[in-house]
Short mmCIF file of C-alpha atoms in Angstrom, two decimals:
data_model
loop_
_atom_site.label_atom_id
_atom_site.label_comp_id
_atom_site.label_asym_id
_atom_site.label_seq_id
_atom_site.Cartn_x
_atom_site.Cartn_y
_atom_site.Cartn_z
CA MET A 103 87.46 -21.19 18.51
CA PRO A 104 86.24 -24.11 20.64
CA TYR A 105 88.03 -27.45 20.43
CA GLU A 106 86.15 -30.72 20.25
CA THR A 107 87.19 -33.83 22.17
CA GLY A 108 89.98 -35.57 20.25
CA ALA A 109 91.35 -32.39 18.68
CA LYS A 110 95.13 -32.17 18.51
CA VAL A 111 96.33 -28.95 20.18
CA LYS A 112 99.52 -27.35 21.43
CA LEU A 113 100.30 -24.85 24.15
CA THR A 114 100.72 -21.21 23.15
CA ARG A 115 102.64 -20.38 26.35
CA ASP A 116 104.45 -22.03 29.23
CA VAL A 117 101.96 -23.32 31.82
CA GLN A 118 103.08 -23.55 35.44
CA LEU A 119 101.78 -26.68 37.17
CA THR A 120 102.96 -25.93 40.69
CA ALA A 121 102.77 -22.57 42.39
CA ASN A 122 104.33 -23.35 45.76
CA ASP A 123 107.42 -21.37 46.71
CA THR A 124 108.06 -23.48 49.83
CA ALA A 125 109.93 -26.05 47.72
CA ALA A 126 112.66 -23.52 46.95
CA ARG A 127 112.94 -22.49 50.60
CA ILE A 128 113.53 -26.06 51.75
CA GLY A 129 115.98 -26.98 49.00
CA PHE A 130 113.75 -28.84 46.55
CA PRO A 131 113.43 -28.01 42.84
CA GLY A 132 111.20 -25.08 41.93
CA PRO A 133 107.93 -24.95 40.01
CA LEU A 134 107.14 -27.48 37.32
CA CYS A 135 106.03 -26.08 33.94
CA LEU A 136 104.83 -27.48 30.64
CA ALA A 137 106.66 -25.73 27.78
CA GLU A 138 105.10 -23.68 25.02
CA GLY A 139 104.60 -25.78 21.90
CA LEU A 140 103.96 -29.07 23.74
CA GLU A 141 101.30 -31.03 21.84
CA GLY A 142 98.42 -33.02 23.22
CA ILE A 143 94.88 -34.27 22.66
CA VAL A 144 91.75 -32.63 24.11
CA THR A 145 90.05 -35.19 26.35
CA GLY A 146 87.23 -33.00 27.63
CA SER A 147 85.87 -29.52 28.18
CA ALA A 148 83.54 -27.66 30.50
CA GLU A 149 81.96 -24.25 30.34
CA GLU A 150 82.32 -22.17 33.47
CA ALA A 151 80.82 -18.91 34.47
CA GLY A 152 83.71 -16.63 35.08
CA GLY A 153 84.50 -13.30 36.51
CA MET A 154 84.45 -11.81 39.95
CA ALA A 155 80.76 -12.57 40.48
CA GLN A 156 81.43 -16.29 40.72
CA ASP A 157 84.23 -15.77 43.23
CA GLY A 158 82.18 -13.25 45.20
CA LEU A 159 79.14 -15.50 45.30
CA ALA A 160 81.24 -18.48 46.40
CA GLU A 161 82.78 -16.44 49.22
CA PHE A 162 79.35 -15.13 50.26
CA GLU A 163 77.93 -18.68 50.33
CA ARG A 164 80.89 -19.90 52.35
CA ARG A 165 80.30 -17.23 54.99
CA VAL A 166 76.51 -17.57 55.33
CA GLY A 167 76.01 -21.22 54.39
CA GLY A 168 74.78 -23.63 57.03
CA VAL A 169 73.38 -20.95 59.34
CA GLN A 170 69.70 -20.84 60.35
CA PHE A 171 68.21 -17.32 59.94
CA ASP A 172 64.82 -15.86 60.78
CA GLY A 173 62.54 -14.95 57.85
CA PHE A 174 63.53 -11.29 57.61
CA THR A 175 67.28 -12.00 57.72
CA ALA A 176 66.90 -14.83 55.18
CA GLY A 177 65.14 -12.37 52.85
CA VAL A 178 67.93 -9.80 53.23
CA ILE A 179 70.56 -12.48 52.53
CA ASP A 180 68.68 -13.67 49.44
CA ASN A 181 68.49 -10.05 48.23
CA LEU A 182 72.27 -9.68 48.71
CA ARG A 183 72.85 -12.93 46.81
CA GLN A 184 70.78 -11.64 43.88
CA GLN A 185 72.66 -8.32 43.87
CA ILE A 186 76.01 -10.09 43.73
CA THR A 187 74.74 -12.22 40.87
CA ARG A 188 73.33 -9.26 38.91
CA HIS A 189 76.32 -7.02 39.50
CA GLY A 190 78.78 -9.47 37.98
CA GLY A 191 76.50 -10.80 35.26
CA PHE A 192 76.84 -14.34 36.67
CA GLY A 193 73.26 -15.32 35.86
CA ALA A 194 73.51 -14.07 32.30
CA GLY A 195 76.66 -16.04 31.57
CA VAL A 196 78.79 -12.94 31.17
CA GLY A 197 82.42 -13.94 31.29
CA ALA A 198 81.60 -17.58 30.64
CA GLN A 199 84.55 -19.44 29.20
CA ILE A 200 85.39 -22.94 28.13
CA ARG A 201 88.20 -24.71 29.91
CA TYR A 202 89.83 -27.82 28.47
CA ARG A 203 91.37 -31.01 29.75
CA VAL A 204 94.35 -32.10 27.63
CA ARG A 205 96.54 -35.23 27.65
CA PHE A 206 100.00 -34.17 26.53
CA GLU A 207 102.65 -36.20 24.67
CA ASN A 208 104.76 -36.46 27.82
CA GLY A 209 101.91 -38.15 29.72
CA PHE A 210 100.73 -35.17 31.76
CA VAL A 211 96.99 -34.61 31.88
CA LEU A 212 96.08 -31.04 32.69
CA GLY A 213 92.57 -29.71 33.28
CA GLY A 214 91.38 -26.11 33.41
CA LEU A 215 93.29 -24.82 30.39
CA GLU A 216 91.79 -21.68 28.92
CA GLU A 217 91.03 -21.55 25.22
CA GLY A 218 93.61 -18.80 24.65
CA TRP A 219 96.36 -21.08 25.96
CA LEU A 220 95.83 -23.56 23.11
CA THR A 221 96.08 -23.59 19.34
CA ARG A 222 95.49 -26.33 16.76
CA ALA A 223 98.53 -28.54 16.20
#
């Protein structure tokens, strides 16, 4: 169920904010997490196309972007781009999901929260 801006929500699981293990190796505290049950207010949302197609297309664009190709090669690359898009359903919105930005009671503002990580408070 989508949440509108201003909706009061709470976390359904612990959410790790930092994912860097170098802190532990150099003697600093480990990962920071927000605890399950922490309440907050939805301050925004965005729909993203998800799935492997988006990641694959982004990687493909990173590798071929900014290079000048002749007409034939440009056509082959465009064909590959369309195949990646079709294969993963990117163009059809398959795997699209809404991600939320939430301001929590403790002052943290966290973006990119999946709908399944939240419940109404």
